[in-house]
Structures are given as structure tokens and as C-alpha cells.
Short mmCIF file of C-alpha atoms and ligand atoms in Angstrom, two decimals:
data_model
loop_
_atom_site.label_atom_id
_atom_site.label_comp_id
_atom_site.label_asym_id
_atom_site.label_seq_id
_atom_site.Cartn_x
_atom_site.Cartn_y
_atom_site.Cartn_z
CA UNK A 1 1.63 -44.86 26.59
CA UNK A 2 3.37 -46.58 23.74
CA UNK A 3 5.47 -43.91 22.20
CA UNK A 4 8.67 -44.28 20.35
CA UNK A 5 10.38 -41.09 19.35
CA UNK A 6 12.33 -40.68 16.18
CA UNK A 7 15.69 -39.37 17.39
CA UNK A 8 18.56 -38.10 15.23
CA UNK A 9 21.62 -40.34 15.42
CA UNK A 10 23.72 -37.60 16.97
CA UNK A 11 21.26 -36.95 19.80
CA UNK A 12 21.03 -40.67 20.47
CA UNK A 13 24.82 -40.80 20.70
CA UNK A 14 24.83 -37.99 23.28
CA UNK A 15 22.15 -39.68 25.40
CA UNK A 16 23.99 -43.02 25.28
CA UNK A 17 27.37 -41.50 26.08
CA UNK A 18 25.98 -39.73 29.14
CA UNK A 19 24.15 -42.85 30.35
CA UNK A 20 27.19 -45.02 29.76
CA UNK A 21 29.15 -42.71 32.05
CA UNK A 22 26.54 -43.24 34.76
CA UNK A 23 24.42 -40.11 34.37
CA UNK A 24 20.78 -39.66 33.48
CA UNK A 25 19.96 -37.96 30.19
CA UNK A 26 16.70 -37.14 28.41
CA UNK A 27 15.46 -35.26 25.44
CA UNK A 28 13.31 -32.48 26.82
CA UNK A 29 10.90 -29.66 26.05
CA UNK A 30 9.81 -28.62 22.57
CA UNK A 31 11.25 -31.59 20.69
CA UNK A 32 9.29 -34.15 22.71
CA UNK A 33 6.13 -32.07 22.43
CA UNK A 34 6.57 -31.75 18.68
CA UNK A 35 7.26 -35.47 18.26
CA UNK A 36 4.05 -36.30 20.15
CA UNK A 37 2.17 -33.93 17.87
CA UNK A 38 3.79 -35.35 14.76
CA UNK A 39 5.42 -32.00 14.01
CA UNK A 40 8.98 -31.36 12.93
CA UNK A 41 11.10 -30.17 15.87
CA UNK A 42 13.29 -27.04 15.73
CA UNK A 43 16.04 -28.42 17.90
CA UNK A 44 16.73 -31.38 20.14
CA UNK A 45 17.56 -30.21 23.67
CA UNK A 46 18.97 -32.59 26.24
CA UNK A 47 18.70 -32.44 30.00
CA UNK A 48 21.07 -34.41 32.22
CA UNK A 49 22.10 -35.07 35.79
CA UNK A 50 25.76 -34.55 34.76
CA UNK A 51 27.32 -31.23 35.76
CA UNK A 52 28.59 -28.95 32.96
CA UNK A 53 32.21 -29.91 33.64
CA UNK A 54 31.31 -33.59 33.46
CA UNK A 55 29.52 -33.08 30.16
CA UNK A 56 32.58 -31.35 28.73
CA UNK A 57 34.84 -34.21 29.75
CA UNK A 58 32.77 -36.71 27.80
CA UNK A 59 32.68 -35.03 24.40
CA UNK A 60 35.31 -33.95 21.94
CA UNK A 61 33.86 -30.71 20.79
CA UNK A 62 31.87 -28.55 23.18
CA UNK A 63 31.50 -24.89 23.87
CA UNK A 64 30.19 -22.93 26.80
CA UNK A 65 26.87 -21.46 25.74
CA UNK A 66 25.45 -20.57 29.10
CA UNK A 67 27.74 -22.40 31.43
CA UNK A 68 26.54 -20.43 34.49
CA UNK A 69 23.05 -21.72 33.79
CA UNK A 70 24.29 -25.20 33.12
CA UNK A 71 24.20 -25.23 29.32
CA UNK A 72 26.97 -26.70 27.22
CA UNK A 73 26.67 -27.04 23.45
CA UNK A 74 27.92 -30.38 22.21
CA UNK A 75 28.87 -30.69 18.56
CA UNK A 76 28.45 -34.07 16.93
CA UNK A 77 29.00 -34.36 13.18
CA UNK A 78 29.05 -30.56 13.17
CA UNK A 79 25.51 -30.52 14.52
CA UNK A 80 24.98 -28.56 17.74
CA UNK A 81 22.96 -29.87 20.69
CA UNK A 82 22.30 -27.98 23.91
CA UNK A 83 22.96 -30.15 26.93
CA UNK A 84 21.75 -28.59 30.17
CA UNK A 85 22.22 -29.82 33.72
CA UNK A 86 19.05 -30.47 35.75
CA UNK A 87 18.42 -27.21 37.54
CA UNK A 88 16.10 -25.16 39.71
CA UNK A 89 15.77 -21.53 38.66
CA UNK A 90 15.96 -18.49 40.88
CA UNK A 91 13.94 -15.38 40.02
CA UNK A 92 14.36 -13.57 36.70
CA UNK A 93 15.23 -10.02 37.72
CA UNK A 94 16.78 -9.13 34.38
CA UNK A 95 13.90 -10.82 32.57
CA UNK A 96 16.36 -12.80 30.50
CA UNK A 97 18.13 -15.32 32.67
CA UNK A 98 17.34 -16.42 36.17
CA UNK A 99 19.52 -14.55 38.68
CA UNK A 100 20.85 -17.74 40.10
CA UNK A 101 20.34 -21.39 39.33
CA UNK A 102 20.87 -24.38 41.55
CA UNK A 103 21.83 -27.68 40.00
CA UNK A 104 19.86 -30.67 41.17
CA UNK A 105 19.94 -34.41 40.66
CA UNK A 106 16.17 -34.64 40.26
CA UNK A 107 14.61 -34.72 36.82
CA UNK A 108 11.27 -33.82 38.35
CA UNK A 109 12.69 -30.60 39.81
CA UNK A 110 14.05 -29.69 36.40
CA UNK A 111 10.72 -30.30 34.72
CA UNK A 112 8.93 -28.23 37.38
CA UNK A 113 10.82 -25.07 36.36
CA UNK A 114 9.53 -25.35 32.78
CA UNK A 115 6.73 -23.09 31.68
CA UNK A 116 3.87 -25.23 30.36
CA UNK A 117 2.81 -28.82 30.82
CA UNK A 118 3.23 -29.53 27.10
CA UNK A 119 6.80 -28.19 27.34
CA UNK A 120 7.64 -30.28 30.38
CA UNK A 121 7.97 -33.73 28.83
CA UNK A 122 11.17 -35.72 28.94
CA UNK A 123 12.00 -38.77 26.89
CA UNK A 124 14.71 -41.30 26.39
CA UNK A 125 14.50 -44.66 24.65
CA UNK A 126 15.05 -46.64 27.86
CA UNK A 127 12.55 -44.92 30.15
CA UNK A 128 10.12 -43.79 27.47
CA UNK A 129 8.00 -40.73 28.05
CA UNK A 130 8.14 -38.85 31.36
CA UNK A 131 5.05 -36.73 32.01
CA UNK A 132 4.71 -35.51 35.60
CA UNK A 133 2.12 -32.80 35.00
CA UNK A 134 -0.51 -34.42 32.81
CA UNK A 135 0.91 -32.81 29.71
CA UNK A 136 -0.48 -35.62 27.56
CA UNK A 137 -4.01 -34.76 28.58
CA UNK A 138 -3.42 -31.10 27.76
CA UNK A 139 -1.88 -32.08 24.45
CA UNK A 140 -4.90 -34.18 23.61
CA UNK A 141 -7.27 -31.42 24.66
CA UNK A 142 -5.16 -28.77 22.92
CA UNK A 143 -4.53 -26.68 25.97
CA UNK A 144 -1.69 -24.49 27.21
CA UNK A 145 -1.50 -24.80 30.98
CA UNK A 146 1.22 -23.48 33.27
CA UNK A 147 3.21 -25.94 35.36
CA UNK A 148 2.23 -25.12 38.95
CA UNK A 149 0.56 -21.87 39.92
CA UNK A 150 0.24 -19.70 36.81
CA UNK A 151 0.33 -16.38 38.67
CA UNK A 152 3.57 -17.33 40.43
CA UNK A 153 5.07 -18.55 37.18
CA UNK A 154 4.23 -15.31 35.34
CA UNK A 155 5.48 -13.29 38.27
CA UNK A 156 8.84 -15.07 37.97
CA UNK A 157 9.07 -14.39 34.25
CA UNK A 158 6.40 -12.33 32.53
CA UNK A 159 7.60 -13.36 29.07
CA UNK A 160 5.83 -16.65 29.73
CA UNK A 161 2.54 -14.79 29.25
CA UNK A 162 3.49 -14.09 25.64
CA UNK A 163 4.92 -17.56 25.21
CA UNK A 164 1.57 -19.01 26.31
CA UNK A 165 -0.28 -17.05 23.64
CA UNK A 166 2.40 -17.74 21.04
CA UNK A 167 2.19 -21.51 21.56
CA UNK A 168 -1.59 -21.23 21.13
CA UNK A 169 -1.01 -19.55 17.77
CA UNK A 170 1.62 -22.02 16.62
CA UNK A 171 -0.12 -25.18 17.78
CA UNK A 172 -3.76 -24.18 17.40
CA UNK A 173 -4.29 -24.59 21.16
CA UNK A 174 -6.36 -22.58 23.67
CA UNK A 175 -5.39 -21.23 27.06
CA UNK A 176 -6.45 -23.16 30.11
CA UNK A 177 -8.93 -21.06 32.15
CA UNK A 178 -6.69 -20.48 35.16
CA UNK A 179 -3.67 -19.77 33.00
CA UNK A 180 -5.72 -17.34 30.95
CA UNK A 181 -6.88 -15.45 34.01
CA UNK A 182 -3.29 -15.18 35.23
CA UNK A 183 -2.19 -13.81 31.84
CA UNK A 184 -4.52 -10.86 32.30
CA UNK A 185 -3.74 -10.36 35.95
CA UNK A 186 0.04 -10.36 35.55
CA UNK A 187 0.10 -8.52 32.21
CA UNK A 188 1.47 -5.34 33.77
CA UNK A 189 4.75 -7.14 34.39
CA UNK A 190 5.39 -7.16 30.65
CA UNK A 191 6.49 -3.56 31.09
CA UNK A 192 9.71 -4.98 32.58
CA UNK A 193 10.48 -7.46 29.83
CA UNK A 194 13.16 -6.48 27.31
CA UNK A 195 12.06 -5.24 23.89
CA UNK A 196 14.08 -7.97 22.16
CA UNK A 197 12.30 -10.79 23.96
CA UNK A 198 8.91 -9.20 23.25
CA UNK A 199 9.83 -8.72 19.59
CA UNK A 200 10.81 -12.37 19.20
CA UNK A 201 7.49 -13.58 20.61
CA UNK A 202 5.47 -11.10 18.53
CA UNK A 203 7.33 -12.18 15.43
CA UNK A 204 6.61 -15.83 16.14
CA UNK A 205 2.92 -14.96 16.46
CA UNK A 206 3.02 -13.01 13.20
CA UNK A 207 4.74 -15.90 11.45
CA UNK A 208 2.33 -18.50 12.82
CA UNK A 209 -0.75 -19.86 11.02
CA UNK A 210 -2.89 -17.71 13.34
CA UNK A 211 -1.61 -14.11 13.56
CA UNK A 212 -5.13 -13.05 14.57
CA UNK A 213 -4.10 -14.36 17.99
CA UNK A 214 -3.03 -10.74 18.56
CA UNK A 215 -6.72 -9.98 19.11
CA UNK A 216 -6.46 -12.27 22.14
CA UNK A 217 -3.41 -10.27 23.27
CA UNK A 218 -5.62 -7.19 23.11
CA UNK A 219 -8.52 -8.88 24.94
CA UNK A 220 -6.17 -10.01 27.71
CA UNK A 221 -4.77 -6.51 28.09
CA UNK A 222 -1.26 -7.49 26.96
CA UNK A 223 -0.98 -5.06 24.04
CA UNK A 224 -1.35 -2.08 26.40
CA UNK A 225 2.19 -2.89 27.50
CA UNK A 226 3.78 -4.16 24.33
CA UNK A 227 1.90 -2.72 21.34
CA UNK A 228 -0.65 -0.05 22.34
CA UNK A 229 -0.86 1.02 18.69
CA UNK A 230 -2.78 -2.19 17.98
CA UNK A 231 -5.34 -1.35 20.66
CA UNK A 232 -6.09 1.93 18.91
CA UNK A 233 -6.34 0.15 15.57
CA UNK A 234 -8.75 -2.44 16.96
CA UNK A 235 -10.88 0.35 18.36
CA UNK A 236 -11.07 2.24 15.04
CA UNK A 237 -14.01 1.34 12.80
CA UNK A 238 -13.58 1.95 9.09
CA UNK A 239 -17.15 3.04 8.31
CA UNK A 240 -16.79 3.01 4.56
CA UNK A 241 -17.99 0.59 1.88
CA UNK A 242 -14.51 -0.68 1.02
CA UNK A 243 -14.06 -2.29 4.39
CA UNK A 244 -15.92 -4.78 6.52
CA UNK A 245 -13.51 -4.92 9.45
CA UNK A 246 -12.06 -2.38 11.89
CA UNK A 247 -8.50 -1.22 11.22
CA UNK A 248 -6.93 -3.75 13.59
CA UNK A 249 -8.84 -6.81 12.41
CA UNK A 250 -8.36 -5.80 8.80
CA UNK A 251 -4.59 -5.52 9.37
CA UNK A 252 -4.36 -8.91 11.06
CA UNK A 253 -6.36 -10.58 8.31
CA UNK A 254 -4.01 -8.98 5.79
CA UNK A 255 -1.06 -10.42 7.76
CA UNK A 256 -2.67 -13.83 7.59
CA UNK A 257 -3.15 -13.50 3.83
CA UNK A 258 0.55 -12.81 3.25
CA UNK A 259 3.41 -15.28 2.80
CA UNK A 260 5.20 -16.13 6.05
CA UNK A 261 7.95 -13.57 5.67
CA UNK A 262 8.94 -11.26 8.55
CA UNK A 263 9.21 -8.07 6.48
CA UNK A 264 5.83 -8.60 4.78
CA UNK A 265 4.08 -9.54 7.98
CA UNK A 266 5.46 -6.74 10.18
CA UNK A 267 4.71 -4.24 7.40
CA UNK A 268 1.14 -5.45 7.04
CA UNK A 269 0.60 -5.39 10.79
CA UNK A 270 1.38 -1.68 10.77
CA UNK A 271 0.39 -0.63 7.25
CA UNK A 272 -2.75 1.18 8.44
CA UNK A 273 -1.53 2.20 11.90
CA UNK A 274 -1.95 5.87 10.94
CA UNK A 275 -5.64 5.50 10.10
CA UNK A 276 -6.89 6.19 13.63
CA UNK A 277 -5.06 9.53 13.58
CA UNK A 278 -6.23 10.82 10.20
CA UNK A 279 -9.81 9.53 10.22
CA UNK A 280 -12.35 12.07 9.00
CA UNK A 281 -15.99 12.00 7.84
CA UNK A 282 -17.61 13.50 4.77
CA UNK A 283 -21.10 15.04 4.76
CA UNK A 284 -22.63 11.61 4.04
CA UNK A 285 -21.07 10.20 7.18
CA UNK A 286 -18.57 8.06 5.31
CA UNK A 287 -15.13 7.75 6.88
CA UNK A 288 -11.97 8.71 4.96
CA UNK A 289 -8.33 8.21 5.84
CA UNK A 290 -6.52 10.73 3.68
CA UNK A 291 -2.73 10.34 3.55
CA UNK A 292 -2.79 7.63 6.16
CA UNK A 293 0.15 5.97 4.40
CA UNK A 294 2.57 8.68 5.52
CA UNK A 295 1.32 8.66 9.06
CA UNK A 296 1.41 4.85 9.15
CA UNK A 297 5.00 4.79 7.89
CA UNK A 298 6.04 7.12 10.68
CA UNK A 299 4.23 5.15 13.36
CA UNK A 300 5.64 1.89 12.02
CA UNK A 301 9.14 3.29 12.14
CA UNK A 302 8.67 4.27 15.76
CA UNK A 303 7.18 0.92 16.75
CA UNK A 304 9.78 -1.19 14.95
CA UNK A 305 12.63 0.88 16.37
CA UNK A 306 11.20 0.51 19.83
CA UNK A 307 11.07 -3.25 19.31
CA UNK A 308 14.70 -3.18 18.19
CA UNK A 309 14.26 -4.51 14.70
CA UNK A 310 17.38 -3.95 12.57
CA UNK A 311 17.76 -0.49 11.05
CA UNK A 312 17.59 -1.67 7.44
CA UNK A 313 14.51 -3.74 8.18
CA UNK A 314 12.78 -0.71 9.72
CA UNK A 315 13.45 1.55 6.77
CA UNK A 316 12.33 -1.07 4.26
CA UNK A 317 9.09 -1.64 6.16
CA UNK A 318 8.50 2.12 6.36
CA UNK A 319 9.02 2.47 2.61
CA UNK A 320 6.64 -0.38 1.78
CA UNK A 321 4.03 1.11 4.10
CA UNK A 322 4.45 4.58 2.64
CA UNK A 323 3.81 3.14 -0.83
CA UNK A 324 1.19 0.51 0.01
CA UNK A 325 -1.66 2.60 -1.32
CA UNK A 326 -0.04 3.50 -4.64
CA UNK A 327 -2.55 2.59 -7.30
CA UNK A 328 -1.05 2.68 -10.78
CA UNK A 329 -2.23 1.10 -14.01
CA UNK A 330 -0.60 -2.00 -15.45
CA UNK A 331 1.33 -0.15 -18.12
CA UNK A 332 5.04 -0.29 -18.64
CA UNK A 333 5.45 3.41 -18.09
CA UNK A 334 3.71 3.58 -14.74
CA UNK A 335 5.28 0.37 -13.48
CA UNK A 336 8.70 1.83 -14.27
CA UNK A 337 7.79 5.01 -12.38
CA UNK A 338 6.79 2.99 -9.33
CA UNK A 339 9.97 0.93 -9.50
CA UNK A 340 11.93 4.16 -9.50
CA UNK A 341 10.19 5.16 -6.28
CA UNK A 342 10.53 1.92 -4.39
CA UNK A 343 13.52 0.10 -5.86
CA UNK A 344 13.39 -2.96 -8.05
CA UNK A 345 14.16 -5.35 -5.20
CA UNK A 346 11.19 -4.09 -3.19
CA UNK A 347 8.71 -4.08 -6.02
CA UNK A 348 7.58 -7.72 -5.72
CA UNK A 349 7.19 -7.17 -1.96
CA UNK A 350 4.94 -4.18 -2.62
CA UNK A 351 2.74 -6.35 -4.81
CA UNK A 352 2.52 -9.01 -2.08
CA UNK A 353 1.48 -6.33 0.38
CA UNK A 354 -1.14 -4.89 -1.94
CA UNK A 355 -2.48 -8.36 -2.63
CA UNK A 356 -2.77 -9.26 1.05
CA UNK A 357 -4.27 -5.84 1.83
CA UNK A 358 -6.91 -6.06 -0.91
CA UNK A 359 -7.82 -9.61 0.07
CA UNK A 360 -8.74 -8.29 3.51
CA UNK A 361 -11.12 -5.64 2.16
CA UNK A 362 -14.81 -5.82 1.37
CA UNK A 363 -15.88 -7.30 -1.94
CA UNK A 364 -16.75 -3.93 -3.43
CA UNK A 365 -13.41 -3.34 -5.14
CA UNK A 366 -11.51 -6.45 -4.16
CA UNK A 367 -11.76 -8.23 -7.49
CA UNK A 368 -10.70 -5.16 -9.48
CA UNK A 369 -7.73 -4.58 -7.18
CA UNK A 370 -6.56 -8.15 -7.42
CA UNK A 371 -6.88 -8.13 -11.19
CA UNK A 372 -4.85 -4.94 -11.46
CA UNK A 373 -2.15 -6.35 -9.19
CA UNK A 374 -1.94 -9.51 -11.27
CA UNK A 375 -1.62 -7.50 -14.49
CA UNK A 376 1.03 -5.28 -12.90
CA UNK A 377 2.93 -8.40 -11.94
CA UNK A 378 2.89 -9.56 -15.54
CA UNK A 379 4.08 -6.18 -16.79
CA UNK A 380 6.86 -6.28 -14.20
CA UNK A 381 7.96 -9.68 -15.45
CA UNK A 382 8.02 -8.41 -19.02
CA UNK A 383 10.12 -5.44 -18.02
CA UNK A 384 12.55 -7.64 -16.17
CA UNK A 385 12.96 -9.85 -19.18
CA UNK A 386 13.54 -6.89 -21.44
CA UNK A 387 16.04 -4.65 -19.71
CA UNK A 388 17.63 -3.61 -16.50
CA UNK A 389 17.51 0.17 -16.15
CA UNK A 390 15.82 0.50 -12.77
CA UNK A 391 18.00 2.60 -10.55
CA UNK A 392 20.39 5.44 -11.13
CA UNK A 393 23.33 3.06 -10.96
CA UNK A 394 21.97 1.13 -13.95
CA UNK A 395 22.03 4.25 -16.07
CA UNK A 396 24.47 3.83 -18.97
CA UNK A 397 26.07 7.19 -18.13
CA UNK A 398 27.81 8.00 -14.85
CA UNK A 399 29.42 11.03 -13.22
CA UNK A 400 32.83 10.26 -14.66
CA UNK A 401 31.42 10.30 -18.18
CA UNK A 402 30.03 13.77 -17.57
CA UNK A 403 33.28 15.04 -16.07
CA UNK A 404 35.03 13.73 -19.20
CA UNK A 405 32.54 15.72 -21.24
CA UNK A 406 33.64 18.84 -19.35
CA UNK A 407 30.73 19.28 -16.92
CA UNK A 408 32.44 20.94 -13.98
CA UNK A 409 30.15 21.12 -10.95
CA UNK A 410 28.84 18.25 -8.88
CA UNK A 411 25.46 19.88 -8.65
CA UNK A 412 25.09 20.10 -12.40
CA UNK A 413 26.25 16.50 -12.80
CA UNK A 414 23.58 15.37 -10.37
CA UNK A 415 20.94 17.34 -12.22
CA UNK A 416 21.87 15.90 -15.59
CA UNK A 417 22.03 12.30 -14.33
CA UNK A 418 18.62 12.77 -12.79
CA UNK A 419 17.13 14.10 -16.00
CA UNK A 420 18.69 11.27 -18.01
CA UNK A 421 17.35 8.74 -15.56
CA UNK A 422 13.82 10.08 -15.82
CA UNK A 423 14.09 10.02 -19.60
CA UNK A 424 15.41 6.48 -19.70
CA UNK A 425 12.56 5.25 -17.47
CA UNK A 426 10.21 6.06 -20.32
CA UNK A 427 12.67 5.18 -23.10
CA UNK A 428 14.60 2.15 -21.87
CA UNK A 429 15.83 1.32 -25.35
CA UNK A 430 17.80 4.57 -25.30
CA UNK A 431 19.82 3.70 -22.19
CA UNK A 432 23.07 3.71 -24.17
CA UNK A 433 26.06 5.87 -23.46
CA UNK A 434 26.53 7.23 -26.98
CA UNK A 435 22.85 8.09 -27.41
CA UNK A 436 22.55 9.87 -24.07
CA UNK A 437 25.79 11.79 -24.39
CA UNK A 438 24.95 12.92 -27.91
CA UNK A 439 21.80 14.52 -26.47
CA UNK A 440 23.63 15.97 -23.48
CA UNK A 441 22.44 19.51 -24.03
CA UNK A 442 18.79 18.52 -23.85
CA UNK A 443 19.34 17.26 -20.29
CA UNK A 444 20.96 20.46 -18.97
P1 ATP B 501 10.28 -23.76 19.99
O1 ATP B 501 9.57 -24.66 19.08
O2 ATP B 501 9.85 -22.34 19.88
O3 ATP B 501 11.76 -23.91 20.03
P2 ATP B 501 10.43 -24.79 22.65
O4 ATP B 501 9.39 -25.37 23.54
O5 ATP B 501 11.56 -25.65 22.26
O6 ATP B 501 9.69 -24.19 21.41
P3 ATP B 501 12.40 -22.97 23.63
O7 ATP B 501 12.28 -21.50 23.82
O8 ATP B 501 13.33 -23.51 22.63
O9 ATP B 501 10.93 -23.50 23.38
O10 ATP B 501 12.76 -23.57 25.06
C1 ATP B 501 13.02 -24.95 25.29
C2 ATP B 501 12.34 -25.40 26.57
O11 ATP B 501 12.84 -24.64 27.67
C3 ATP B 501 10.85 -25.19 26.58
O12 ATP B 501 10.16 -26.26 26.00
C4 ATP B 501 10.57 -25.06 28.06
O13 ATP B 501 10.53 -26.33 28.67
C5 ATP B 501 11.78 -24.34 28.58
N1 ATP B 501 11.64 -22.86 28.61
C6 ATP B 501 12.02 -21.98 27.66
N2 ATP B 501 11.77 -20.72 28.02
C7 ATP B 501 11.22 -20.78 29.24
C8 ATP B 501 10.76 -19.81 30.17
N3 ATP B 501 10.80 -18.51 29.90
N4 ATP B 501 10.27 -20.25 31.34
C9 ATP B 501 10.22 -21.58 31.64
N5 ATP B 501 10.64 -22.52 30.81
C10 ATP B 501 11.14 -22.15 29.64
MG1 MG B 502 13.26 -25.03 21.10
#
């Protein structure tokens, strides 16, 4: 096949330097796949017959990234490139790195250890494209197929099961039949994969153009091991006129409707996770989910902690979920009240969540919801233009001012500041030190 890859100057320099010294060197993996697909690559990885020590001798600036596994990072023009020695992997007992690797002088051996045929291309300008496993055909037919026997490959490293699904979501591909069957059969091994690796794959699915791929994860029996909460959601019908999808499908459609931001997308994934627990029926047989926001926030916190998302991220997501059902009119007063509850920095995120959520509901109230959200957004913009009294720290009076006025106890100071804050929310034009202090007695 006639294929000429557009290579960054720095990567070309590394390939040429290695070849000049008598070694083989190729671009490999994702960057070749992405070039063939006409997509922008994340990073340009290089594979070479040179041993790590030999790579380090050839370049000025290198550091040992995973030297035991043969990877050296080479810096050229301050840009990093991972250069890895051809290798054969041992098993992955820790589910992170192979226990032992053996270096080899055979490119084919190195490509054999790679997970999928479309990830097992190599390329350099002299040789052109190397494709030992019919990756081109799979690329053309939009298929993710394991290199070699899929069951063996998933047994070696169960994360590959999630990678297979994730690449489908990112590339718009489907699983090859045999690979798909092996995903289901070996799913139980996901129980041994670290939470961090699972989180990273889930996040890539959530941030892909097709987050509904998580339904496939459920169908294959993967979520039982990594996100059982989603199984319950997918099995919970909503049975009321505001919804046309079950809780799980509704949530995933909401994810898809949202901007590609991790906080928004994780929050939307879990925003209704409490619905299965609080579901009840009225005498007409219509389902209700009273106070599901609180339950969902708690479940989300548990799930996100389990998946080792950062603490701050978890608490922000929980807050957004807790508040996702707040319906308030587009008036300055009520918008200020909501801002006081959620924090000014989170307010635009709340609106994004409400917008994505409403867009995934039935048509019954969708239009009204979206109109309200848009009006609220305009009110919020007006408020922002006008003034800045959103949190206690923006109040024109602080504790020191009150101490200076002779208020002795901390408790009383707190009470007064709180009362002033509430007042100022409704009367922003009066957020001035002299005004507030002159009315001190009315806040006691
Ligand atoms: P991305 O666009 O997400 O970076 P990628 O294909 O470059 O996709 P990486 O995780 O960066 O994926 O890995 C680079 C290459 O290393 C892959 O293309 C694949 O050949 C190989 N690889 C990565 N992880 C595994 C794994 N768990 N098992 C087998 N091969 C793997
Ligand atoms: Mg990559």
C-alpha cells in the first residue's frame, strides 16, 4: 500500500539516528493507526532493536521511564518520545506491567505482544508500513480484533477487554466476533485489575463520541466487575411520562449530550444512580423517585472513591449531583440563592448538567426546562456583570471588623456574618462595610 506518514521532525531525527547507528527503528502502535485513519495522534512511540543502554548512548537528553521494560524517554527540542526496545512480554501478575520482559531482535515478536491488529502496525519512511496481522483489513472494516488468540490475550492482561471496547467507542469500530466472545468469557478477570487502570479506560469511554458504549459493557457482563451500579440503573425502568428511557440509558444519553469534560461526564453518568433505590409508585401506577438526588450523590461518592478519582473531584461531583434537580425560576433572587448553595464556580457546571439531563428526557417538559435553563443562564450573566458578592469571603465585612466593633465570641461573629450574607444575597447593592456595620444590631 502506498502510504506516506506525516512524521514530526523530532521523531524523524530519532528514527534516523538509530538507523544510522545500525539499529532498526519504527514508529509503532497508536500513532500509525491514527495516521492511517487520518486522525491526530496523541503521541509518537518508537520501537527499536537497540537495547535501552544503546539508546541512551545515542541521545543527549534521555530519562529512564520504564527501563526494566525497555522504555527510555528521549527529549528532542524539549519534546518527549518513548523509545522502547523490541520485547516479548511475560505474564501480567500485577495487572500493570508484565512480570518479566525479554528483549528480542525481531520486530515481528514485538508486534505480536501488542493487543489489537490495528495497534500492531509499524512504520518507517524506508520500509513503509509493516502489517503482519491484517490490521489494514480490520481498519477498513472498522473492527477491533485481538492479535493471536483473544482468550489467551485477555487472560494475560484483562485490561485489554476494556481497551477493546474503548477503542470501539473512540474509533466508531465494532468488536470482531471471536474477540467479543472472549471479552464476555474472560470478564471475571477484571476483578483483578487495579481501580486506576479501570478508571482510565472508563473515563476514555465517557469522553469519547460514543459513551453509550457502556451499554455494550453491560451486555458483555463487564460492568458486573467494574461498575455494578450501572447494571442496576439499566435494569430500572422509569415508568413516568417525563422519561422515555430506563435510568441507565437516560444517564448515558445525558453524558453524550454534555461537553467532553470529565467532571460533567462522570457526574451525569451517576446523577440518577439513586433512582433504583428510591423508586416508588403512586395509586395510578406512575413511578416516582423522591429525593433520589441525595441517594445518587452518596452512591456517586462511593463509586468515584472506589475508582480512585481525586478527593476534590469526588466532592464536586457529589455536590453537582445533589443539586442537579434544583428547579428555580430565572429571577435574580433565586439564582443568587442557588449560587450560595453551590458556589459561583460550580454554577455554570450545574447548568450544563441540567441541560444535558433535560435533553435526555421525554418531550413532555423538555422544552420548558431548556427555556428556563437558558433564561437562568442569562440572569447569571447579568449578575456576574453587576457585582461579585457570591460567597461569604466576598462579603464586605469580615470577622476582624466585628471584633473591632466589640463582638466578643466566635459563635456570635459567625452568626452575624451569616445573617449579613443572607441579607446581601437579596440586596447586593448594600454589600458595603459602612452600610452593614451601621445596621449591625439588626443582624444580631
Ligand atoms: P491512545 O490513542 O489511547 O494513546 P494507543 O494505541 O497509543 O492509543 P497506548 O496505551 O498509548 O495506546 O499504547 C501504545 C501501544 O502499546 C498500543 O498501540 C499497543 O500496541 C500497545 N499496548 C498498550 N497497552 C497494551 C496492553 N495492555 N496490551 C498489549 N499491548 C498494549
Ligand atoms: Mg498512545
